[in-house]
PDB file of C-alpha atoms and ligand atoms in Angstrom:
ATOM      1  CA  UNK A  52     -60.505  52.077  44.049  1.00  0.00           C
ATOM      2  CA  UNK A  53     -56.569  51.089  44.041  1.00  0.00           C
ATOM      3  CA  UNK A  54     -55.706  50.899  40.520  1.00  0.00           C
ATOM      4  CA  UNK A  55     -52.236  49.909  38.547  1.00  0.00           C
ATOM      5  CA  UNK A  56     -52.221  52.154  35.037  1.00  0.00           C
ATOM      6  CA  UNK A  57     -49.988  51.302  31.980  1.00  0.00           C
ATOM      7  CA  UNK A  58     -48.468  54.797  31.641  1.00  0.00           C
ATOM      8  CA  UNK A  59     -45.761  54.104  29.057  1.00  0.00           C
ATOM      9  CA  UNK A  60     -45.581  49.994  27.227  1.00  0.00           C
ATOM     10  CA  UNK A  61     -42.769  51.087  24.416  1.00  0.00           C
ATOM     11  CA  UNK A  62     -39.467  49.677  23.806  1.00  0.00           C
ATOM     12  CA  UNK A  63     -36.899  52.029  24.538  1.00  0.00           C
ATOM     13  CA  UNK A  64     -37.370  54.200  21.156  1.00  0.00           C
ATOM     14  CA  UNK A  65     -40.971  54.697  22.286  1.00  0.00           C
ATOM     15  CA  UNK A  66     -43.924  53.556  18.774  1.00  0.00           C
ATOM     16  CA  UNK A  67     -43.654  54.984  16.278  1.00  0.00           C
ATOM     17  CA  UNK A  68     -39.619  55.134  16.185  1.00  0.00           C
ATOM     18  CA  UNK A  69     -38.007  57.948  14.973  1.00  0.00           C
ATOM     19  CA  UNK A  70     -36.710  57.446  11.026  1.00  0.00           C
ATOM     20  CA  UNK A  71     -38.720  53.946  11.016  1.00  0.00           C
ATOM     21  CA  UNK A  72     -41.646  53.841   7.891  1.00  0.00           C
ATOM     22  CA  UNK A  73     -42.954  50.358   9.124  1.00  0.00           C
ATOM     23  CA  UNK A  74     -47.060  49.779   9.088  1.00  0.00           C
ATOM     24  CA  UNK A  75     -47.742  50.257  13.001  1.00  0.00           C
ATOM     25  CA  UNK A  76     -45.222  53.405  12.785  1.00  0.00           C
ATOM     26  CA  UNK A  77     -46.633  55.180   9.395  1.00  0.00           C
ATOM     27  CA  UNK A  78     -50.503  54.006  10.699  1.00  0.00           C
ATOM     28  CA  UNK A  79     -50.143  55.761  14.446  1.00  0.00           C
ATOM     29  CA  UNK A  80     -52.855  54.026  15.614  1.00  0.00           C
ATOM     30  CA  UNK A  81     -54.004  55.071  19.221  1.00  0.00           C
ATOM     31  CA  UNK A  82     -53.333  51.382  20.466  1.00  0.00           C
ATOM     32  CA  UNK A  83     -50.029  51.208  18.675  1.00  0.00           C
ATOM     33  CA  UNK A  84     -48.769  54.906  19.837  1.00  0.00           C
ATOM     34  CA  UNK A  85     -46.329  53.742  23.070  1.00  0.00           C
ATOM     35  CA  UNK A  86     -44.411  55.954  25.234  1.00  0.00           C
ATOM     36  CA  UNK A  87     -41.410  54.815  27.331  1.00  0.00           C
ATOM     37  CA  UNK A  88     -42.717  51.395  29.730  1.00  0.00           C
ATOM     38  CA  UNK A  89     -43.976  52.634  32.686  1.00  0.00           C
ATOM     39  CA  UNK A  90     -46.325  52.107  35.401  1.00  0.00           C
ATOM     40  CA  UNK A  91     -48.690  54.155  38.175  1.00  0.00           C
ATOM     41  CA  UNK A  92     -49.818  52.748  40.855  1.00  0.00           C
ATOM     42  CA  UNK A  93     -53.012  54.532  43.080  1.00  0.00           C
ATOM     43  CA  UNK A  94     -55.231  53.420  45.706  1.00  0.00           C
ATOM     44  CA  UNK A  95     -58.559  54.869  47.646  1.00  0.00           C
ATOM     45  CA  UNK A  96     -56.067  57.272  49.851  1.00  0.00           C
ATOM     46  CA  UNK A  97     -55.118  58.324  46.770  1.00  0.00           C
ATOM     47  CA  UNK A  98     -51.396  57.378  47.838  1.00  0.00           C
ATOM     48  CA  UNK A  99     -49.820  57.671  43.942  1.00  0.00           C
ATOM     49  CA  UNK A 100     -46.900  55.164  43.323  1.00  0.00           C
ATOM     50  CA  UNK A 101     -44.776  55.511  39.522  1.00  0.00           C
ATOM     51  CA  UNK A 102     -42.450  52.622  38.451  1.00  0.00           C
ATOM     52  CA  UNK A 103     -39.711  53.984  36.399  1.00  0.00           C
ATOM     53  CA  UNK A 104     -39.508  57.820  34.851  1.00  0.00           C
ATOM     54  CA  UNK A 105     -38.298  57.295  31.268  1.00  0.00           C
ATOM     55  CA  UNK A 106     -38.063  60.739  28.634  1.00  0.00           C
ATOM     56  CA  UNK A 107     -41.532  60.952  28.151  1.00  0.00           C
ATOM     57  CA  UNK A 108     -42.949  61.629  32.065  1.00  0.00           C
ATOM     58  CA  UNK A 109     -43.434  64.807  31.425  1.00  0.00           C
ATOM     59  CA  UNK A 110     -46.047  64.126  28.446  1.00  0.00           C
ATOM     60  CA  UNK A 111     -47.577  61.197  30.904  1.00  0.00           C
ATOM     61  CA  UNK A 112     -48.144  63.084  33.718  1.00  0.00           C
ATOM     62  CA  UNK A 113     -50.440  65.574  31.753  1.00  0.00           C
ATOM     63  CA  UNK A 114     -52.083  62.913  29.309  1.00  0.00           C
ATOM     64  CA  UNK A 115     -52.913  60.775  32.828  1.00  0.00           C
ATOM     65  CA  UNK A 116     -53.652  63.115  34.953  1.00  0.00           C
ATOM     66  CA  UNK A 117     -50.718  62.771  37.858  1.00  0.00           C
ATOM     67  CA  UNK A 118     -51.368  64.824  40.477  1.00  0.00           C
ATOM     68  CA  UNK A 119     -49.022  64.023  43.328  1.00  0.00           C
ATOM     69  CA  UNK A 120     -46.160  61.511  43.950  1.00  0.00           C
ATOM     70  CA  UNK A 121     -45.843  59.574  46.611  1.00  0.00           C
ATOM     71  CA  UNK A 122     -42.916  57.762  45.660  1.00  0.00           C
ATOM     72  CA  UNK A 123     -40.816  56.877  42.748  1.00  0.00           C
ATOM     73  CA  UNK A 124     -39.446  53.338  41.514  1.00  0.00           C
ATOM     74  CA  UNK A 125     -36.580  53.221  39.456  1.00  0.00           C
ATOM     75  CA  UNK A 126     -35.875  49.293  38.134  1.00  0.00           C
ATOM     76  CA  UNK A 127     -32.751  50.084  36.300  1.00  0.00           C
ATOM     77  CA  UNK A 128     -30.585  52.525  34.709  1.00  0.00           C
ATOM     78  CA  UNK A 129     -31.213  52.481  31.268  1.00  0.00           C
ATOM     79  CA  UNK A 130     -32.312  56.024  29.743  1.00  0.00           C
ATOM     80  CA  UNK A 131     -35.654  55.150  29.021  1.00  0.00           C
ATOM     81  CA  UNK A 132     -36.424  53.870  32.672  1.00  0.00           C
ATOM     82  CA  UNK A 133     -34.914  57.110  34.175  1.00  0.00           C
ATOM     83  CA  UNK A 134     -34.336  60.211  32.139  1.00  0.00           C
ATOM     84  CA  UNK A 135     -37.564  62.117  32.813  1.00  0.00           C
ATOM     85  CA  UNK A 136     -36.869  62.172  36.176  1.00  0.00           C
ATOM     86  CA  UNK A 137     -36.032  66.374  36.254  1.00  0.00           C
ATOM     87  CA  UNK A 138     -39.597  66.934  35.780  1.00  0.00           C
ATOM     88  CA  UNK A 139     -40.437  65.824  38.602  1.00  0.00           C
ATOM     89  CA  UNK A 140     -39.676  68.931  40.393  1.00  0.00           C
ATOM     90  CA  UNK A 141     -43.478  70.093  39.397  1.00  0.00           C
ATOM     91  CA  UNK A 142     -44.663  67.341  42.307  1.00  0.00           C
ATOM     92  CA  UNK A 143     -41.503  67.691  44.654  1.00  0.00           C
ATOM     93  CA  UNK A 144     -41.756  71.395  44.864  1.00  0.00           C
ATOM     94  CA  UNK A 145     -45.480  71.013  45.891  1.00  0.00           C
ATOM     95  CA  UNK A 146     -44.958  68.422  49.158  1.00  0.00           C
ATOM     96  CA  UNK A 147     -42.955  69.143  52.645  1.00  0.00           C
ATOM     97  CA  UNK A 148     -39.980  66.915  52.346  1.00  0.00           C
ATOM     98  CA  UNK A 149     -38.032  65.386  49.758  1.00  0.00           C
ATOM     99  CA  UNK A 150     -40.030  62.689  47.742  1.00  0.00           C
ATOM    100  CA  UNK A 151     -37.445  59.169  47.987  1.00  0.00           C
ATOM    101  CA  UNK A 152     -37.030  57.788  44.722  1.00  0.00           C
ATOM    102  CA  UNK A 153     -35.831  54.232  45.433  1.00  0.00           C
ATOM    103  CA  UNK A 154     -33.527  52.687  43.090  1.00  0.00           C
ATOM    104  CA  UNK A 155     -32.278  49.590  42.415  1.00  0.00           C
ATOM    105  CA  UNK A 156     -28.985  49.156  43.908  1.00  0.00           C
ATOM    106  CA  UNK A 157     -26.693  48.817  41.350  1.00  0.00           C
ATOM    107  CA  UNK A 158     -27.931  51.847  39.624  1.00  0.00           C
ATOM    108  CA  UNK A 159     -27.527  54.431  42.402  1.00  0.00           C
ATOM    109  CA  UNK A 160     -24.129  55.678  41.411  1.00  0.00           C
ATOM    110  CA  UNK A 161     -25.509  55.927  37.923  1.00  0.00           C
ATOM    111  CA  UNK A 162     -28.616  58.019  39.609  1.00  0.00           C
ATOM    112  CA  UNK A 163     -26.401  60.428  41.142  1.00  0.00           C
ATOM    113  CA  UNK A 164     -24.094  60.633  38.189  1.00  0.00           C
ATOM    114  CA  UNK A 165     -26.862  61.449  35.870  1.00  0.00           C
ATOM    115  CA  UNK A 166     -28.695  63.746  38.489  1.00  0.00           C
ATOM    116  CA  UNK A 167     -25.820  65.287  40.581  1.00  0.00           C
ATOM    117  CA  UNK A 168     -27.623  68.964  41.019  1.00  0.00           C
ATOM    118  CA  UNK A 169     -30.905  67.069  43.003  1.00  0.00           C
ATOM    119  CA  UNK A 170     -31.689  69.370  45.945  1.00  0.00           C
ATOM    120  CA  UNK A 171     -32.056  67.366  49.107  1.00  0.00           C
ATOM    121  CA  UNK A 172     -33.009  71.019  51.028  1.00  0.00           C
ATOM    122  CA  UNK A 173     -35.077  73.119  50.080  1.00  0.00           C
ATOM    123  CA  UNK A 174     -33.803  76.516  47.755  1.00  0.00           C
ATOM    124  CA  UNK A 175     -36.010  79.635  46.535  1.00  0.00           C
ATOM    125  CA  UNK A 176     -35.514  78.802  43.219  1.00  0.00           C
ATOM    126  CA  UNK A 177     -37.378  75.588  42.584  1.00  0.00           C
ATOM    127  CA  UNK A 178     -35.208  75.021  39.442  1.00  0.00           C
ATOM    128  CA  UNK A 179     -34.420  71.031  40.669  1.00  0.00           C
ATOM    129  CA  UNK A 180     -35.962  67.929  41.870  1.00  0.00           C
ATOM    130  CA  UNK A 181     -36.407  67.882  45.729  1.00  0.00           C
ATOM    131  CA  UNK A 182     -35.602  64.157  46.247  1.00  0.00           C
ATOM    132  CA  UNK A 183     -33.839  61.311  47.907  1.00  0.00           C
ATOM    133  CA  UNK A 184     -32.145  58.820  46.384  1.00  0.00           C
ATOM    134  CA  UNK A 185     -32.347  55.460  48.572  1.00  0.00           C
ATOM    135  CA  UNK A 186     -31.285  52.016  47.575  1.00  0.00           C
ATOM    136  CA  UNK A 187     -34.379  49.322  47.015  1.00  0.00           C
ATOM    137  CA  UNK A 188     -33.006  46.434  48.511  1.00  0.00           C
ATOM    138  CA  UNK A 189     -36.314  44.849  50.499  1.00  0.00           C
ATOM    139  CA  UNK A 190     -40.056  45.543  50.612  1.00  0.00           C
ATOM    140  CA  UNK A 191     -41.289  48.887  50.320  1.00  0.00           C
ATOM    141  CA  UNK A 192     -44.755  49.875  51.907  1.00  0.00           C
ATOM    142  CA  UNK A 193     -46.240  52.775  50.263  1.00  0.00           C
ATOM    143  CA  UNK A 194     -50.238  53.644  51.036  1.00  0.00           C
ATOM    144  CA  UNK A 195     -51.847  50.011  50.045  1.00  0.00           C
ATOM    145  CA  UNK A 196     -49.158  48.870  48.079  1.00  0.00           C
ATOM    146  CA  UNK A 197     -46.071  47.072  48.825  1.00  0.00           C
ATOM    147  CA  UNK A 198     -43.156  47.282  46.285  1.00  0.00           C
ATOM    148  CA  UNK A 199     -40.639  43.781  46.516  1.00  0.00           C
ATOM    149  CA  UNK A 200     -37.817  44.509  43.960  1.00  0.00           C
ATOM    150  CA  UNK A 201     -36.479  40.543  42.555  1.00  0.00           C
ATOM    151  CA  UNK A 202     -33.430  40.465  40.372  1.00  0.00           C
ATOM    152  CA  UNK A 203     -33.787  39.843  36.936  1.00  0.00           C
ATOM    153  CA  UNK A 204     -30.844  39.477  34.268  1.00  0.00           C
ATOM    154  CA  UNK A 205     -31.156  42.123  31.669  1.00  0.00           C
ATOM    155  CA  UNK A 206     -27.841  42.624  29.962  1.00  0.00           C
ATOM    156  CA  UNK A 207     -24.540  43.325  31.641  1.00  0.00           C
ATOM    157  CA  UNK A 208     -26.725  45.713  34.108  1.00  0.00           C
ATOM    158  CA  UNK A 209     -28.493  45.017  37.626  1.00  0.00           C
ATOM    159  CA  UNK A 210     -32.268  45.298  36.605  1.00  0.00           C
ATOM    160  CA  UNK A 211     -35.176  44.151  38.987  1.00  0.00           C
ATOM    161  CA  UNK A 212     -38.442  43.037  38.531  1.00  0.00           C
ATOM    162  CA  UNK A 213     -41.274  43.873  40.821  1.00  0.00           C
ATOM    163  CA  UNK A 214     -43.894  42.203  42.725  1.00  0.00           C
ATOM    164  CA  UNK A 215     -46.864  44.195  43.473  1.00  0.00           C
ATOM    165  CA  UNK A 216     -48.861  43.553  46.217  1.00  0.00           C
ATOM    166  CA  UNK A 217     -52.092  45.579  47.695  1.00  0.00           C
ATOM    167  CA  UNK A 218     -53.836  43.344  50.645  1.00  0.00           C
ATOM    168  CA  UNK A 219     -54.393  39.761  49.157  1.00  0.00           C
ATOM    169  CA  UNK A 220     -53.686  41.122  45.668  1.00  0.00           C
ATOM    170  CA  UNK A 221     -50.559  40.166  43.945  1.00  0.00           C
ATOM    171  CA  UNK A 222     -49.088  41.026  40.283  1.00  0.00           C
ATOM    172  CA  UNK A 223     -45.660  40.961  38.898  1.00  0.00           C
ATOM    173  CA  UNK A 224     -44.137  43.450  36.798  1.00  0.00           C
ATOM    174  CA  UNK A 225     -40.849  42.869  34.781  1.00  0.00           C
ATOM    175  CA  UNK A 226     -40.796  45.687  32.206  1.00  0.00           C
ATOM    176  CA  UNK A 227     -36.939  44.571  31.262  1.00  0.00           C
ATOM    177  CA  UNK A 228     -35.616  41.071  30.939  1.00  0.00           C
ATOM    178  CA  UNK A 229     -33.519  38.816  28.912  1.00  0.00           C
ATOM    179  CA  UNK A 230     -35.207  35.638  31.475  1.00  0.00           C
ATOM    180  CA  UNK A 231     -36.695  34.766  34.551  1.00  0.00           C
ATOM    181  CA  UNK A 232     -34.720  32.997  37.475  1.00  0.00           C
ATOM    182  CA  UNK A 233     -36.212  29.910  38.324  1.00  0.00           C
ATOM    183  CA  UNK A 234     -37.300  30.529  41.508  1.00  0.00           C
ATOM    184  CA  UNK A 235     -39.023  33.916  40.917  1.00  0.00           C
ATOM    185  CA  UNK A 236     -40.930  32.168  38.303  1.00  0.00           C
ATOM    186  CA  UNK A 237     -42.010  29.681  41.112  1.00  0.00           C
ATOM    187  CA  UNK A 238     -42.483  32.467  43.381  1.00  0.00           C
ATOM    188  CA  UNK A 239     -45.181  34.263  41.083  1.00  0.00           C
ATOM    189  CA  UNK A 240     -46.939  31.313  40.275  1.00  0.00           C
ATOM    190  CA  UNK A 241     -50.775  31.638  40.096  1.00  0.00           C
ATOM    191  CA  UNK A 242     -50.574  35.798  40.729  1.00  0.00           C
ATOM    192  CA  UNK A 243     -53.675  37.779  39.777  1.00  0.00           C
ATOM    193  CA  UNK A 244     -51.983  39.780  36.944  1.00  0.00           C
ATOM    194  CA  UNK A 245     -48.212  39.200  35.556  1.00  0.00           C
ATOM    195  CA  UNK A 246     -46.823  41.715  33.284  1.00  0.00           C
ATOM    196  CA  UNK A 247     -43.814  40.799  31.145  1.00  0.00           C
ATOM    197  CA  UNK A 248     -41.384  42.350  28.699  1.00  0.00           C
ATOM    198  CA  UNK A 249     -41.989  41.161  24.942  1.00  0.00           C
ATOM    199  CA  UNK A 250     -39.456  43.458  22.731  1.00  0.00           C
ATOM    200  CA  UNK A 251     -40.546  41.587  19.413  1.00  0.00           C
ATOM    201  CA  UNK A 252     -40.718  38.434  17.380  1.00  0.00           C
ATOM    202  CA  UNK A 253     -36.627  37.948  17.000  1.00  0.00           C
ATOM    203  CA  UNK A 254     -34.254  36.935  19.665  1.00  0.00           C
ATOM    204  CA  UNK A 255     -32.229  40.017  21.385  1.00  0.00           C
ATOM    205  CA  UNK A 256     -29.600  39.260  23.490  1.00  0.00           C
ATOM    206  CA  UNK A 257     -30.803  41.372  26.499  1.00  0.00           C
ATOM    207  CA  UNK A 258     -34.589  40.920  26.482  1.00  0.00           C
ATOM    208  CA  UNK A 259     -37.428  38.317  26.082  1.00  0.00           C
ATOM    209  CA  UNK A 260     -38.813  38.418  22.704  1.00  0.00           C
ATOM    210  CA  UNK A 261     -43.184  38.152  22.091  1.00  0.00           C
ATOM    211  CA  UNK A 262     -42.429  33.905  21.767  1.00  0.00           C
ATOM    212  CA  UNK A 263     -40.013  33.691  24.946  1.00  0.00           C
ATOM    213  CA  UNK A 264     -42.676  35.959  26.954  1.00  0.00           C
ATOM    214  CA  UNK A 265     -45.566  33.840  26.323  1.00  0.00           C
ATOM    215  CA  UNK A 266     -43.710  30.490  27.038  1.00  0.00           C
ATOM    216  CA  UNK A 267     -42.904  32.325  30.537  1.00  0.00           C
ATOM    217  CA  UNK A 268     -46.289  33.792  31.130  1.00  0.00           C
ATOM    218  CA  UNK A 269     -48.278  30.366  30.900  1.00  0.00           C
ATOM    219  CA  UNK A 270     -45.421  28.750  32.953  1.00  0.00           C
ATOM    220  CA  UNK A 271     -46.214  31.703  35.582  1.00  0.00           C
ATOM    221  CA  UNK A 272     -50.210  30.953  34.936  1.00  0.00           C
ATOM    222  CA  UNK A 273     -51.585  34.334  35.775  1.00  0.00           C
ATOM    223  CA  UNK A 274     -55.210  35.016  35.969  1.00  0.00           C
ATOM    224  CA  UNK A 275     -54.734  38.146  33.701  1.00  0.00           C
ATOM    225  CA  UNK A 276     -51.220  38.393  31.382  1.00  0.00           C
ATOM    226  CA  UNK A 277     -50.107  41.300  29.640  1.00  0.00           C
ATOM    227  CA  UNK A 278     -46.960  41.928  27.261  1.00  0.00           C
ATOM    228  CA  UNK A 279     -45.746  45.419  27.592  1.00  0.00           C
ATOM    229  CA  UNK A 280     -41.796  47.173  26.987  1.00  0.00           C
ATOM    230  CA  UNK A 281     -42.707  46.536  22.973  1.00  0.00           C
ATOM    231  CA  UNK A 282     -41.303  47.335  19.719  1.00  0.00           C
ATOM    232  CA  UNK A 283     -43.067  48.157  16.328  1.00  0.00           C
ATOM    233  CA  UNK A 284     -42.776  44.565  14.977  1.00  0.00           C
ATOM    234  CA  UNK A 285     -45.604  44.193  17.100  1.00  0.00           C
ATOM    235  CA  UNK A 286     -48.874  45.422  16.776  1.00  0.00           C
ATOM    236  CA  UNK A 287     -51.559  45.777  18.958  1.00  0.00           C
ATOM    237  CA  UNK A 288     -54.461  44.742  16.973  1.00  0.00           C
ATOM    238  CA  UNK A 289     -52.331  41.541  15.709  1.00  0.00           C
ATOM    239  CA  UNK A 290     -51.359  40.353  19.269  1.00  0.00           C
ATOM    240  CA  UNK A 291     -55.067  41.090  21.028  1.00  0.00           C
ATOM    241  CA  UNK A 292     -56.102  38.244  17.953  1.00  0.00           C
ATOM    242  CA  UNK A 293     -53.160  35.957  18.088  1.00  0.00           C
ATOM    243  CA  UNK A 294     -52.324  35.919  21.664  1.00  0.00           C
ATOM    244  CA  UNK A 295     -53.134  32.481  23.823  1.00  0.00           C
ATOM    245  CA  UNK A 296     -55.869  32.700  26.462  1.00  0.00           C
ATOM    246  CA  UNK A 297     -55.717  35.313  29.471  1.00  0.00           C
ATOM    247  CA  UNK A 298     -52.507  37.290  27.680  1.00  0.00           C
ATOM    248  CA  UNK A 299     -53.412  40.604  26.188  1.00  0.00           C
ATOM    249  CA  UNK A 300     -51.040  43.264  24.489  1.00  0.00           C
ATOM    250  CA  UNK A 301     -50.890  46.547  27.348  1.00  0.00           C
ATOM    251  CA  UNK A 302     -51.355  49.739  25.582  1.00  0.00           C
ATOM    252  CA  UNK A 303     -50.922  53.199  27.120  1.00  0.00           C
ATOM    253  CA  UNK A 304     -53.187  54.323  29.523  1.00  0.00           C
ATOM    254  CA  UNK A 305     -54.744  51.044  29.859  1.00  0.00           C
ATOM    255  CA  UNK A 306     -56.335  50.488  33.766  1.00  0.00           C
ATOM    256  CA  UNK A 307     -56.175  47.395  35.642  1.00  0.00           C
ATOM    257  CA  UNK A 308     -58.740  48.111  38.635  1.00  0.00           C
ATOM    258  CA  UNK A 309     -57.718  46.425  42.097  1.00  0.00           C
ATOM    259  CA  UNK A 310     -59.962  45.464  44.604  1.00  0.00           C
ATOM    260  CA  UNK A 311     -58.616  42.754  47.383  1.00  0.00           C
ATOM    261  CA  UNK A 312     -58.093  39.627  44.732  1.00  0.00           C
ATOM    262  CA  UNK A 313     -60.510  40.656  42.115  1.00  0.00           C
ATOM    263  CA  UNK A 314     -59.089  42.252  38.830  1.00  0.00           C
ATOM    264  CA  UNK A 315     -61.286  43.520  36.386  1.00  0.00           C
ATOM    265  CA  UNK A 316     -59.224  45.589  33.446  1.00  0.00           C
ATOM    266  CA  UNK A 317     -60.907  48.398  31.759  1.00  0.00           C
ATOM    267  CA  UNK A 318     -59.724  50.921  29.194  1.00  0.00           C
ATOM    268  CA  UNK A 319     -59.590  54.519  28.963  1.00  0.00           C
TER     269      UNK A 319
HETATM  270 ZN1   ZN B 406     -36.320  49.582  28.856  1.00  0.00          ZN
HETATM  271 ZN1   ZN B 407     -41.555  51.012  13.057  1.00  0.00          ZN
HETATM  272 ZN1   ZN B 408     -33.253  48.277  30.028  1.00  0.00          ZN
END
């Protein structure tokens, strides 16, 4: 079965936050517990796809079970989108080649700032990632699933969203946004699942907050909506109550299974 996994849906602190004593950080509730946003892709081949690879890989990799990599996403340059990225030497070391990590654009000198000891040949040592860094400017066809990067304005930084498509199956997934250009939101109408960035109930100058989200989301009129990239204002339990029709809160680990144009999301 092709399946897209929430393996990280945390602002960039991660839930709880470090120093905060708020409800949903003191409580720890399973549901509530969110690593850094981020998001696996599989299908039957079991061809293994991960969008972004924020601090805490390393602790999603063993709690979900990643066993290979066939390629890596990276949607921007913030730290919690790419600074787990060193352990992924435990998969590189383990395939023939390099594994390509493709990266937005904008955020390839940043890649190769951050990561300027990445082995592109192979040494005895195994100390470093064996990858490639390549730019993500156009489709990318890995296994069943093809990757389509589409600007999105996050900030002062280049940022992409991502349209997800396996056969006649199409999602979206914007993990980081402060909007939605016009014409992507046209472009995803009617999509079988649309996941959006909601930080938290107050405006923030570079991303959507929960109310700006769900304005976007019914304009987009998924079958199946989820909020994920969120803060501790907002609790799970709250938002699975509160939230309109066909939009749902992500939590880690949560599965969306994907066969042809038929969703049917499950937990684990
Ligand atoms: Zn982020
Ligand atoms: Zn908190
Ligand atoms: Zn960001």
């Amino acid at each position: 079965m092709n399946q897209i996994q929430f393996l990280g849906t945390g602002w960039s602190h991660g839930v709880p936050m470090i120093g905060c004593d708020c409800r949903v950080c003191r409580e720890r509730k399973p549901e509530n517990v969110r690593r850094r946003s981020s998001l696996r892709l599989t299908d039957t081949d079991s061809n293994t796809i991960v969008i972004d690879v924020g601090p805490d890989f390393r602790d999603q990799a063993i709690t979900f079970g990643i066993e290979k990599l066939d390629a890596v996403m990276i949607t921007h340059q913030h730290a919690d989108h790419v600074m787990g990225l060193d352990d992924i030497r435990r998969f590189t070391w383990q395939q023939p080649g390099p594994l390509t990590i493709w990266v937005e654009p904008g955020s390839l000198d940043r890649m190769n700032t951050l990561y300027p000891y990445v082995a592109q040949e192979r040494s005895p040592a195994k100390a470093v990632p064996l990858v490639e860094f390549r730019a993500w400017q156009g489709p990318v066809r890995v296994g069943a699933w093809e990757l389509i990067p589409h600007p999105v304005p996050h900030g002062d930084l280049p940022c992409v969203g991502v349209e997800i498509r396996c056969r006649a199956f199409r999602a979206g997934y914007v993990p980081d946004a402060s909007g939605l250009p016009n014409d992507l939101i046209a472009h995803l109408q009617g999509v079988d699942v649309m996941i959006l960035n909601a930080l938290r109930h107050d405006p923030h100058p570079s991303h959507l907050s929960l109310e700006q989200s769900i304005e976007l989301l019914k304009q987009i009129g998924a079958t199946r909506s989820f909020v994920t990239h969120m803060g501790c204002p907002l609790d799970y339990h709250t938002l699975k109550t509160e939230l309109p029709d066909r939009i749902e809160p992500a939590k880690d680990g949560l599965v969306i299974e994907v066969e042809e144009a038929t969703v049917s999301p499950q937990s684990v």
